[in-house]
PDB file of C-alpha atoms in Angstrom:
ATOM      1  CA  MET A  22      -2.502 -36.667  27.246  1.00 48.00           C
ATOM      2  CA  ASN A  23      -0.891 -35.941  30.604  1.00 57.00           C
ATOM      3  CA  LEU A  24      -1.204 -38.331  33.510  1.00 57.00           C
ATOM      4  CA  ARG A  25      -3.990 -37.657  36.044  1.00 58.00           C
ATOM      5  CA  TYR A  26      -4.997 -39.508  39.220  1.00 56.00           C
ATOM      6  CA  THR A  27      -8.530 -39.819  40.567  1.00 60.00           C
ATOM      7  CA  LEU A  28      -9.251 -41.213  44.032  1.00 55.00           C
ATOM      8  CA  SER A  29     -12.744 -42.462  44.816  1.00 52.00           C
ATOM      9  CA  ALA A  30     -14.307 -42.841  48.245  1.00 48.00           C
ATOM     10  CA  ALA A  31     -14.471 -46.574  47.556  1.00 47.00           C
ATOM     11  CA  SER A  32     -10.732 -46.824  46.925  1.00 50.00           C
ATOM     12  CA  ILE A  33      -9.921 -44.809  50.053  1.00 47.00           C
ATOM     13  CA  ALA A  34     -11.910 -47.298  52.122  1.00 46.00           C
ATOM     14  CA  MET A  35     -10.611 -50.332  50.271  1.00 48.00           C
ATOM     15  CA  VAL A  36      -7.405 -51.073  52.183  1.00 53.00           C
ATOM     16  CA  ALA A  37      -9.289 -51.130  55.469  1.00 48.00           C
ATOM     17  CA  ALA A  38     -11.689 -53.732  54.049  1.00 49.00           C
ATOM     18  CA  LEU A  39      -9.075 -56.220  52.875  1.00 52.00           C
ATOM     19  CA  PRO A  40      -9.638 -59.937  53.480  1.00 56.00           C
ATOM     20  CA  ALA A  41      -7.519 -61.632  56.145  1.00 58.00           C
ATOM     21  CA  PHE A  42      -4.713 -64.015  55.170  1.00 58.00           C
ATOM     22  CA  ALA A  43      -5.552 -67.693  55.518  1.00 53.00           C
ATOM     23  CA  GLN A  44      -1.951 -68.135  56.677  1.00 70.00           C
ATOM     24  CA  SER A  45       1.164 -66.029  57.027  1.00 84.00           C
ATOM     25  CA  VAL A  46       2.646 -64.666  53.806  1.00 87.00           C
ATOM     26  CA  THR A  47       6.356 -64.126  53.104  1.00 92.00           C
ATOM     27  CA  ILE A  48       7.172 -61.296  50.703  1.00 95.00           C
ATOM     28  CA  PRO A  49      10.594 -61.331  48.998  1.00 94.00           C
ATOM     29  CA  HIS A  50      11.858 -57.842  48.174  1.00 96.00           C
ATOM     30  CA  ALA A  51      14.978 -55.950  47.103  1.00 96.00           C
ATOM     31  CA  GLN A  52      16.523 -55.857  50.592  1.00 97.00           C
ATOM     32  CA  GLY A  53      15.399 -59.171  52.029  1.00 96.00           C
ATOM     33  CA  GLU A  54      12.032 -60.676  52.845  1.00 96.00           C
ATOM     34  CA  LEU A  55       9.158 -59.885  55.176  1.00 97.00           C
ATOM     35  CA  THR A  56       6.622 -62.249  56.718  1.00 95.00           C
ATOM     36  CA  LEU A  57       3.147 -60.881  57.430  1.00 93.00           C
ATOM     37  CA  ASP A  58       0.682 -62.761  59.620  1.00 89.00           C
ATOM     38  CA  ALA A  59      -2.280 -60.647  58.538  1.00 87.00           C
ATOM     39  CA  ALA A  60      -3.232 -58.514  55.560  1.00 87.00           C
ATOM     40  CA  PRO A  61      -1.904 -54.983  56.153  1.00 94.00           C
ATOM     41  CA  GLU A  62      -4.635 -52.396  56.662  1.00 94.00           C
ATOM     42  CA  LYS A  63      -2.643 -49.233  57.424  1.00 97.00           C
ATOM     43  CA  VAL A  64       0.035 -48.777  54.775  1.00 98.00           C
ATOM     44  CA  LEU A  65       2.621 -46.023  54.375  1.00 98.00           C
ATOM     45  CA  VAL A  66       4.053 -45.511  50.888  1.00 98.00           C
ATOM     46  CA  MET A  67       7.355 -43.678  50.479  1.00 97.00           C
ATOM     47  CA  ASP A  68       7.697 -44.159  46.724  1.00 96.00           C
ATOM     48  CA  ILE A  69       6.057 -42.298  43.855  1.00 95.00           C
ATOM     49  CA  ASN A  70       6.067 -45.298  41.495  1.00 96.00           C
ATOM     50  CA  THR A  71       4.256 -47.382  44.100  1.00 97.00           C
ATOM     51  CA  LEU A  72       1.700 -44.601  44.549  1.00 96.00           C
ATOM     52  CA  ASP A  73       1.079 -44.804  40.802  1.00 96.00           C
ATOM     53  CA  ASN A  74       0.551 -48.557  41.071  1.00 97.00           C
ATOM     54  CA  PHE A  75      -1.704 -48.149  44.106  1.00 97.00           C
ATOM     55  CA  VAL A  76      -3.970 -45.835  42.106  1.00 96.00           C
ATOM     56  CA  ALA A  77      -4.046 -48.333  39.227  1.00 97.00           C
ATOM     57  CA  LEU A  78      -4.983 -51.155  41.598  1.00 97.00           C
ATOM     58  CA  GLY A  79      -7.693 -49.117  43.320  1.00 96.00           C
ATOM     59  CA  LEU A  80      -5.759 -48.924  46.602  1.00 96.00           C
ATOM     60  CA  THR A  81      -5.055 -45.876  48.741  1.00 93.00           C
ATOM     61  CA  PRO A  82      -2.266 -45.583  51.333  1.00 97.00           C
ATOM     62  CA  ALA A  83      -2.521 -44.054  54.790  1.00 98.00           C
ATOM     63  CA  GLY A  84       0.708 -42.086  54.446  1.00 98.00           C
ATOM     64  CA  VAL A  85       2.702 -40.506  51.617  1.00 98.00           C
ATOM     65  CA  PRO A  86       5.876 -38.403  51.132  1.00 96.00           C
ATOM     66  CA  LYS A  87       4.219 -34.992  51.044  1.00 95.00           C
ATOM     67  CA  GLY A  88       7.565 -33.308  50.461  1.00 88.00           C
ATOM     68  CA  ASN A  89       7.580 -34.710  46.913  1.00 86.00           C
ATOM     69  CA  LEU A  90       3.990 -34.479  45.730  1.00 88.00           C
ATOM     70  CA  HIS A  91       3.332 -32.571  42.528  1.00 82.00           C
ATOM     71  CA  GLY A  92       1.738 -33.361  39.207  1.00 82.00           C
ATOM     72  CA  PRO A  93      -0.907 -36.086  39.534  1.00 88.00           C
ATOM     73  CA  ALA A  94       0.457 -37.147  42.946  1.00 90.00           C
ATOM     74  CA  ALA A  95      -0.703 -33.814  44.396  1.00 90.00           C
ATOM     75  CA  VAL A  96      -4.090 -35.502  44.864  1.00 92.00           C
ATOM     76  CA  PHE A  97      -2.542 -37.096  47.979  1.00 94.00           C
ATOM     77  CA  ASP A  98      -1.516 -33.754  49.481  1.00 94.00           C
ATOM     78  CA  THR A  99      -4.487 -33.459  51.836  1.00 95.00           C
ATOM     79  CA  ASP A 100      -5.106 -33.893  55.550  1.00 95.00           C
ATOM     80  CA  GLU A 101      -6.498 -37.377  54.882  1.00 95.00           C
ATOM     81  CA  PHE A 102      -2.951 -38.676  54.462  1.00 97.00           C
ATOM     82  CA  ILE A 103      -0.091 -38.871  56.961  1.00 98.00           C
ATOM     83  CA  ASN A 104       3.095 -37.076  55.919  1.00 98.00           C
ATOM     84  CA  VAL A 105       5.975 -39.584  56.041  1.00 98.00           C
ATOM     85  CA  GLY A 106       8.569 -36.992  54.967  1.00 97.00           C
ATOM     86  CA  THR A 107      10.317 -36.839  51.612  1.00 95.00           C
ATOM     87  CA  LEU A 108      11.677 -39.501  49.301  1.00 93.00           C
ATOM     88  CA  PHE A 109      15.153 -38.829  50.656  1.00 94.00           C
ATOM     89  CA  GLU A 110      14.432 -38.016  54.304  1.00 96.00           C
ATOM     90  CA  PRO A 111      11.777 -39.981  56.194  1.00 97.00           C
ATOM     91  CA  ASP A 112       9.958 -38.361  59.100  1.00 98.00           C
ATOM     92  CA  LEU A 113      10.755 -41.098  61.603  1.00 98.00           C
ATOM     93  CA  GLU A 114       8.633 -39.493  64.322  1.00 98.00           C
ATOM     94  CA  ALA A 115       5.544 -39.410  62.131  1.00 98.00           C
ATOM     95  CA  ILE A 116       6.192 -42.934  60.874  1.00 98.00           C
ATOM     96  CA  ASN A 117       6.507 -44.227  64.436  1.00 98.00           C
ATOM     97  CA  ALA A 118       3.362 -42.405  65.554  1.00 98.00           C
ATOM     98  CA  ALA A 119       1.372 -43.839  62.629  1.00 98.00           C
ATOM     99  CA  GLU A 120       1.612 -47.393  64.011  1.00 98.00           C
ATOM    100  CA  ALA A 121       1.222 -48.735  60.476  1.00 98.00           C
ATOM    101  CA  ASP A 122       1.061 -52.376  59.428  1.00 97.00           C
ATOM    102  CA  LEU A 123       3.367 -51.954  56.432  1.00 98.00           C
ATOM    103  CA  MET A 124       5.659 -49.416  54.801  1.00 98.00           C
ATOM    104  CA  ILE A 125       6.831 -49.508  51.189  1.00 99.00           C
ATOM    105  CA  VAL A 126      10.049 -47.904  49.973  1.00 98.00           C
ATOM    106  CA  ALA A 127      11.706 -48.177  46.558  1.00 97.00           C
ATOM    107  CA  SER A 128      14.270 -46.590  44.256  1.00 92.00           C
ATOM    108  CA  ARG A 129      14.776 -43.001  45.481  1.00 91.00           C
ATOM    109  CA  SER A 130      13.646 -43.879  49.016  1.00 96.00           C
ATOM    110  CA  ALA A 131      15.365 -47.287  49.235  1.00 97.00           C
ATOM    111  CA  ARG A 132      18.193 -45.834  51.317  1.00 97.00           C
ATOM    112  CA  ALA A 133      15.663 -45.193  54.103  1.00 97.00           C
ATOM    113  CA  TYR A 134      14.992 -48.923  54.496  1.00 98.00           C
ATOM    114  CA  PRO A 135      17.435 -49.595  57.381  1.00 98.00           C
ATOM    115  CA  ALA A 136      15.955 -46.778  59.476  1.00 98.00           C
ATOM    116  CA  VAL A 137      12.249 -47.245  58.761  1.00 98.00           C
ATOM    117  CA  SER A 138      12.335 -51.045  58.940  1.00 98.00           C
ATOM    118  CA  GLU A 139      13.344 -50.700  62.599  1.00 98.00           C
ATOM    119  CA  ILE A 140      10.032 -48.922  63.207  1.00 97.00           C
ATOM    120  CA  VAL A 141       7.501 -50.605  60.920  1.00 98.00           C
ATOM    121  CA  PRO A 142       7.473 -53.786  58.774  1.00 98.00           C
ATOM    122  CA  THR A 143       8.917 -52.602  55.455  1.00 98.00           C
ATOM    123  CA  ILE A 144       9.418 -53.891  51.921  1.00 98.00           C
ATOM    124  CA  ASP A 145      11.579 -52.411  49.165  1.00 98.00           C
ATOM    125  CA  LEU A 146       9.970 -52.537  45.713  1.00 98.00           C
ATOM    126  CA  SER A 147      12.929 -51.056  43.834  1.00 96.00           C
ATOM    127  CA  PHE A 148      13.094 -52.152  40.213  1.00 92.00           C
ATOM    128  CA  ASP A 149      15.686 -52.486  37.470  1.00 90.00           C
ATOM    129  CA  SER A 150      15.374 -49.645  34.953  1.00 84.00           C
ATOM    130  CA  GLY A 151      16.788 -52.043  32.361  1.00 82.00           C
ATOM    131  CA  LYS A 152      13.680 -54.238  32.573  1.00 91.00           C
ATOM    132  CA  VAL A 153      10.894 -51.835  33.476  1.00 94.00           C
ATOM    133  CA  PHE A 154       7.970 -53.773  31.993  1.00 96.00           C
ATOM    134  CA  GLU A 155       9.030 -57.014  33.669  1.00 96.00           C
ATOM    135  CA  ASP A 156       9.630 -55.451  37.074  1.00 96.00           C
ATOM    136  CA  VAL A 157       6.513 -53.259  37.064  1.00 97.00           C
ATOM    137  CA  SER A 158       4.488 -56.371  36.213  1.00 98.00           C
ATOM    138  CA  HIS A 159       6.181 -58.187  39.099  1.00 97.00           C
ATOM    139  CA  ASN A 160       5.384 -55.377  41.535  1.00 98.00           C
ATOM    140  CA  LEU A 161       1.759 -55.198  40.402  1.00 98.00           C
ATOM    141  CA  THR A 162       1.391 -58.947  40.908  1.00 98.00           C
ATOM    142  CA  LEU A 163       3.028 -58.776  44.334  1.00 97.00           C
ATOM    143  CA  LEU A 164       0.788 -55.906  45.461  1.00 97.00           C
ATOM    144  CA  GLY A 165      -2.223 -57.765  44.108  1.00 96.00           C
ATOM    145  CA  ASP A 166      -1.336 -60.784  46.241  1.00 93.00           C
ATOM    146  CA  VAL A 167      -0.669 -58.750  49.392  1.00 94.00           C
ATOM    147  CA  PHE A 168      -3.843 -56.683  49.157  1.00 94.00           C
ATOM    148  CA  GLY A 169      -6.228 -59.261  47.728  1.00 93.00           C
ATOM    149  CA  VAL A 170      -6.691 -57.609  44.328  1.00 95.00           C
ATOM    150  CA  GLN A 171      -5.147 -60.355  42.220  1.00 96.00           C
ATOM    151  CA  ASP A 172      -7.717 -60.100  39.435  1.00 97.00           C
ATOM    152  CA  ARG A 173      -7.133 -56.388  38.964  1.00 98.00           C
ATOM    153  CA  ALA A 174      -3.359 -56.900  39.020  1.00 98.00           C
ATOM    154  CA  ALA A 175      -3.639 -59.630  36.387  1.00 98.00           C
ATOM    155  CA  GLU A 176      -5.671 -57.284  34.155  1.00 99.00           C
ATOM    156  CA  LEU A 177      -3.017 -54.574  34.422  1.00 99.00           C
ATOM    157  CA  VAL A 178      -0.162 -56.978  33.701  1.00 99.00           C
ATOM    158  CA  ALA A 179      -1.999 -58.368  30.665  1.00 99.00           C
ATOM    159  CA  ASP A 180      -2.570 -54.825  29.427  1.00 99.00           C
ATOM    160  CA  LEU A 181       1.133 -53.970  29.762  1.00 98.00           C
ATOM    161  CA  ASN A 182       2.050 -57.107  27.813  1.00 98.00           C
ATOM    162  CA  THR A 183      -0.392 -56.204  25.036  1.00 98.00           C
ATOM    163  CA  ARG A 184       0.894 -52.641  24.892  1.00 98.00           C
ATOM    164  CA  LEU A 185       4.479 -53.814  24.642  1.00 98.00           C
ATOM    165  CA  GLU A 186       3.678 -56.279  21.853  1.00 98.00           C
ATOM    166  CA  THR A 187       1.761 -53.606  19.924  1.00 98.00           C
ATOM    167  CA  LEU A 188       4.611 -51.122  20.262  1.00 98.00           C
ATOM    168  CA  GLN A 189       7.224 -53.683  19.255  1.00 98.00           C
ATOM    169  CA  ALA A 190       5.328 -54.382  16.049  1.00 98.00           C
ATOM    170  CA  ALA A 191       4.859 -50.679  15.313  1.00 98.00           C
ATOM    171  CA  ALA A 192       8.517 -49.844  16.026  1.00 98.00           C
ATOM    172  CA  ALA A 193      10.015 -52.619  13.900  1.00 97.00           C
ATOM    173  CA  GLY A 194      12.416 -51.187  11.330  1.00 97.00           C
ATOM    174  CA  LYS A 195      11.945 -47.584  12.451  1.00 97.00           C
ATOM    175  CA  GLY A 196      15.691 -46.991  12.655  1.00 98.00           C
ATOM    176  CA  THR A 197      17.672 -44.876  15.082  1.00 98.00           C
ATOM    177  CA  ALA A 198      16.441 -42.830  18.003  1.00 98.00           C
ATOM    178  CA  VAL A 199      17.744 -40.528  20.694  1.00 98.00           C
ATOM    179  CA  VAL A 200      16.148 -39.682  24.025  1.00 97.00           C
ATOM    180  CA  LEU A 201      16.921 -36.030  24.736  1.00 97.00           C
ATOM    181  CA  VAL A 202      16.688 -34.573  28.236  1.00 95.00           C
ATOM    182  CA  THR A 203      16.379 -30.831  28.727  1.00 95.00           C
ATOM    183  CA  ASN A 204      17.368 -29.525  32.140  1.00 91.00           C
ATOM    184  CA  ALA A 205      17.641 -25.827  33.036  1.00 89.00           C
ATOM    185  CA  GLY A 206      18.646 -24.895  29.502  1.00 91.00           C
ATOM    186  CA  ASN A 207      21.096 -27.780  29.135  1.00 92.00           C
ATOM    187  CA  LEU A 208      20.861 -30.729  26.753  1.00 96.00           C
ATOM    188  CA  GLY A 209      21.562 -34.346  27.631  1.00 94.00           C
ATOM    189  CA  THR A 210      20.658 -37.840  26.503  1.00 94.00           C
ATOM    190  CA  TYR A 211      19.489 -41.109  28.049  1.00 93.00           C
ATOM    191  CA  GLY A 212      20.782 -44.428  26.734  1.00 92.00           C
ATOM    192  CA  PRO A 213      19.854 -48.127  26.818  1.00 90.00           C
ATOM    193  CA  ALA A 214      20.657 -48.448  30.540  1.00 87.00           C
ATOM    194  CA  SER A 215      18.497 -45.486  31.583  1.00 89.00           C
ATOM    195  CA  ARG A 216      14.969 -45.108  32.964  1.00 89.00           C
ATOM    196  CA  LEU A 217      13.740 -45.028  29.346  1.00 94.00           C
ATOM    197  CA  GLY A 218      16.093 -47.722  28.120  1.00 93.00           C
ATOM    198  CA  TRP A 219      13.090 -49.833  27.105  1.00 96.00           C
ATOM    199  CA  ILE A 220      12.690 -47.591  24.046  1.00 97.00           C
ATOM    200  CA  PHE A 221      15.866 -49.244  22.787  1.00 96.00           C
ATOM    201  CA  ASN A 222      15.928 -52.600  24.579  1.00 94.00           C
ATOM    202  CA  ASP A 223      12.268 -53.571  24.232  1.00 95.00           C
ATOM    203  CA  LEU A 224      11.036 -51.609  21.217  1.00 96.00           C
ATOM    204  CA  GLY A 225      14.109 -52.101  19.048  1.00 96.00           C
ATOM    205  CA  PHE A 226      15.091 -48.523  18.237  1.00 97.00           C
ATOM    206  CA  GLN A 227      18.811 -48.274  17.580  1.00 97.00           C
ATOM    207  CA  PRO A 228      20.654 -45.886  19.936  1.00 95.00           C
ATOM    208  CA  LEU A 229      23.072 -43.353  18.490  1.00 92.00           C
ATOM    209  CA  GLU A 230      25.743 -45.026  20.608  1.00 86.00           C
ATOM    210  CA  GLU A 231      25.888 -47.631  23.351  1.00 80.00           C
ATOM    211  CA  ASN A 232      28.233 -46.052  25.898  1.00 80.00           C
ATOM    212  CA  ILE A 233      26.198 -43.212  27.360  1.00 81.00           C
ATOM    213  CA  ASP A 234      27.001 -41.968  30.861  1.00 70.00           C
ATOM    214  CA  ASP A 235      23.483 -40.994  31.913  1.00 67.00           C
ATOM    215  CA  ARG A 236      23.788 -41.385  35.670  1.00 64.00           C
ATOM    216  CA  PHE A 237      22.982 -37.736  36.229  1.00 59.00           C
ATOM    217  CA  HIS A 238      19.626 -35.896  36.389  1.00 63.00           C
ATOM    218  CA  GLY A 239      20.096 -34.338  32.970  1.00 70.00           C
ATOM    219  CA  GLY A 240      21.550 -37.410  31.262  1.00 81.00           C
ATOM    220  CA  ASP A 241      24.869 -37.454  29.407  1.00 88.00           C
ATOM    221  CA  ALA A 242      25.650 -33.923  28.197  1.00 91.00           C
ATOM    222  CA  ILE A 243      25.579 -33.494  24.407  1.00 94.00           C
ATOM    223  CA  SER A 244      25.386 -30.633  21.904  1.00 96.00           C
ATOM    224  CA  PHE A 245      22.929 -29.721  19.174  1.00 98.00           C
ATOM    225  CA  GLU A 246      25.768 -30.303  16.696  1.00 98.00           C
ATOM    226  CA  TYR A 247      26.017 -33.885  17.978  1.00 96.00           C
ATOM    227  CA  VAL A 248      22.294 -34.427  17.391  1.00 98.00           C
ATOM    228  CA  LEU A 249      22.526 -33.179  13.802  1.00 98.00           C
ATOM    229  CA  GLU A 250      25.727 -35.110  13.095  1.00 98.00           C
ATOM    230  CA  ARG A 251      24.190 -38.400  14.311  1.00 97.00           C
ATOM    231  CA  ASN A 252      20.885 -37.449  12.641  1.00 98.00           C
ATOM    232  CA  PRO A 253      18.377 -39.794  14.354  1.00 98.00           C
ATOM    233  CA  ASP A 254      15.180 -40.995  12.721  1.00 98.00           C
ATOM    234  CA  TYR A 255      13.241 -40.314  15.933  1.00 99.00           C
ATOM    235  CA  ILE A 256      13.754 -37.913  18.821  1.00 99.00           C
ATOM    236  CA  PHE A 257      12.034 -38.562  22.148  1.00 98.00           C
ATOM    237  CA  VAL A 258      12.094 -35.595  24.513  1.00 98.00           C
ATOM    238  CA  VAL A 259      11.993 -35.496  28.316  1.00 96.00           C
ATOM    239  CA  ASP A 260      11.502 -32.032  29.811  1.00 95.00           C
ATOM    240  CA  ARG A 261      13.032 -32.553  33.260  1.00 92.00           C
ATOM    241  CA  ASP A 262      12.094 -29.050  34.398  1.00 90.00           C
ATOM    242  CA  ALA A 263       8.427 -29.801  33.764  1.00 89.00           C
ATOM    243  CA  GLY A 264       8.808 -33.249  35.324  1.00 89.00           C
ATOM    244  CA  VAL A 265       9.859 -31.778  38.667  1.00 86.00           C
ATOM    245  CA  GLY A 266       7.105 -29.180  38.653  1.00 81.00           C
ATOM    246  CA  ASP A 267       8.502 -26.233  36.696  1.00 76.00           C
ATOM    247  CA  ASN A 268       6.192 -26.556  33.703  1.00 68.00           C
ATOM    248  CA  THR A 269       7.469 -23.772  31.470  1.00 70.00           C
ATOM    249  CA  GLY A 270       7.579 -25.533  28.095  1.00 78.00           C
ATOM    250  CA  ALA A 271      11.303 -24.854  28.020  1.00 86.00           C
ATOM    251  CA  ALA A 272      12.101 -28.060  26.125  1.00 93.00           C
ATOM    252  CA  ALA A 273      10.185 -27.097  22.989  1.00 93.00           C
ATOM    253  CA  ALA A 274      11.761 -23.645  22.964  1.00 93.00           C
ATOM    254  CA  LEU A 275      15.264 -25.058  23.462  1.00 95.00           C
ATOM    255  CA  LEU A 276      14.936 -27.592  20.645  1.00 97.00           C
ATOM    256  CA  ASP A 277      13.394 -25.195  18.140  1.00 96.00           C
ATOM    257  CA  ASN A 278      16.677 -24.248  16.482  1.00 97.00           C
ATOM    258  CA  ASP A 279      18.333 -24.542  13.078  1.00 98.00           C
ATOM    259  CA  LEU A 280      20.442 -27.572  13.993  1.00 98.00           C
ATOM    260  CA  VAL A 281      17.662 -29.754  15.405  1.00 98.00           C
ATOM    261  CA  ASN A 282      15.256 -28.644  12.686  1.00 98.00           C
ATOM    262  CA  GLN A 283      17.609 -30.066  10.034  1.00 98.00           C
ATOM    263  CA  THR A 284      17.495 -33.592  11.449  1.00 98.00           C
ATOM    264  CA  THR A 285      15.609 -36.390   9.735  1.00 98.00           C
ATOM    265  CA  ALA A 286      13.416 -36.674  12.831  1.00 99.00           C
ATOM    266  CA  ALA A 287      12.378 -33.030  12.658  1.00 98.00           C
ATOM    267  CA  GLN A 288      11.896 -33.058   8.890  1.00 98.00           C
ATOM    268  CA  ASN A 289       9.570 -36.070   9.157  1.00 98.00           C
ATOM    269  CA  GLY A 290       7.644 -34.835  12.199  1.00 98.00           C
ATOM    270  CA  HIS A 291       9.206 -37.488  14.406  1.00 98.00           C
ATOM    271  CA  ILE A 292      10.010 -35.414  17.493  1.00 98.00           C
ATOM    272  CA  ILE A 293       7.894 -36.868  20.290  1.00 98.00           C
ATOM    273  CA  TYR A 294       7.533 -34.924  23.540  1.00 98.00           C
ATOM    274  CA  LEU A 295       6.907 -37.430  26.315  1.00 97.00           C
ATOM    275  CA  ASP A 296       4.755 -36.604  29.322  1.00 95.00           C
ATOM    276  CA  PRO A 297       7.416 -35.140  31.651  1.00 94.00           C
ATOM    277  CA  TYR A 298       6.036 -36.524  34.906  1.00 93.00           C
ATOM    278  CA  SER A 299       5.572 -40.030  33.508  1.00 95.00           C
ATOM    279  CA  ALA A 300       8.970 -40.077  31.808  1.00 95.00           C
ATOM    280  CA  TYR A 301      11.031 -38.601  34.632  1.00 93.00           C
ATOM    281  CA  ILE A 302       9.220 -39.284  37.919  1.00 92.00           C
ATOM    282  CA  THR A 303       6.832 -42.258  37.701  1.00 93.00           C
ATOM    283  CA  PHE A 304       8.420 -44.264  34.896  1.00 92.00           C
ATOM    284  CA  GLY A 305       8.092 -47.372  37.084  1.00 94.00           C
ATOM    285  CA  GLY A 306       4.322 -47.116  37.510  1.00 97.00           C
ATOM    286  CA  TYR A 307       1.492 -48.649  35.505  1.00 98.00           C
ATOM    287  CA  ASN A 308      -0.323 -45.384  34.760  1.00 97.00           C
ATOM    288  CA  ALA A 309       2.905 -43.751  33.637  1.00 97.00           C
ATOM    289  CA  LEU A 310       3.653 -46.619  31.259  1.00 98.00           C
ATOM    290  CA  VAL A 311       0.136 -46.369  29.830  1.00 98.00           C
ATOM    291  CA  THR A 312       0.667 -42.667  29.162  1.00 97.00           C
ATOM    292  CA  LEU A 313       4.108 -43.179  27.605  1.00 98.00           C
ATOM    293  CA  THR A 314       3.112 -46.142  25.442  1.00 98.00           C
ATOM    294  CA  ASP A 315       0.090 -44.229  24.141  1.00 98.00           C
ATOM    295  CA  GLN A 316       2.263 -41.241  23.254  1.00 98.00           C
ATOM    296  CA  ILE A 317       4.968 -43.294  21.567  1.00 98.00           C
ATOM    297  CA  LEU A 318       2.489 -45.380  19.576  1.00 98.00           C
ATOM    298  CA  ALA A 319       0.727 -42.237  18.357  1.00 98.00           C
ATOM    299  CA  GLY A 320       4.059 -40.708  17.411  1.00 97.00           C
ATOM    300  CA  ILE A 321       5.473 -43.608  15.391  1.00 97.00           C
ATOM    301  CA  GLN A 322       2.396 -44.865  13.531  1.00 92.00           C
TER     302      GLN A 322
END
């Protein structure tokens, strides 16, 4: 099932109804720390993963990066929300005019921190792709503390822990796996240090090799011959084109060939197409991890 967001009138009003801090709160973050004297009411979010976590926590921001809203995040592309620019280029004028109490950047937008933090109190919730479950849990807990929704945050963290334990048990002894990335007709792979490295590091699947240069959008370039030669037990597929909004189903067409179809994974029905948006865009958000863990569990049981 693909990821979907639903915003209720209650959640839209929720940030404005937050309880006041009993005392000032200091928030450590990826680029320093920020002390708040009062609970923030008007919040600008310049990070798609944080938007995902806001939805999960029942929170709604005042401003979002409308230049990067597609898939489930398109629900924020309305006049109710201030446009703070794109993930890579903040609209400093709009941010200044918003007179917000807090701005959140992370990952793709982290480079904007020096500029936006001069205008509005800002925290950077960037996370380590090598420990996604741990860092997403940390960010959920932090947001729960800041916005007074600790109980909800604790529920989400407990759910992630349960999901991880269930998947670890189901994946035990399943053998080798490869994460394939399709991008404009090209084939690449993600390894243990990538955004989906937890498939190897946390679940225990054995990668085809350790040294994978997957710094680029389409992963480390490989061939279909390579896939057949290494012959993985499981193939996880990320359709980058669909993840960035070009939902053409190109990945399935590209991988339906004689070489891939000879692999053990294909012969056993172990090719798992991951939700593109969750796998490529919001892999550091609670809802995305729910979607991905559900898909992987269904595919390996």
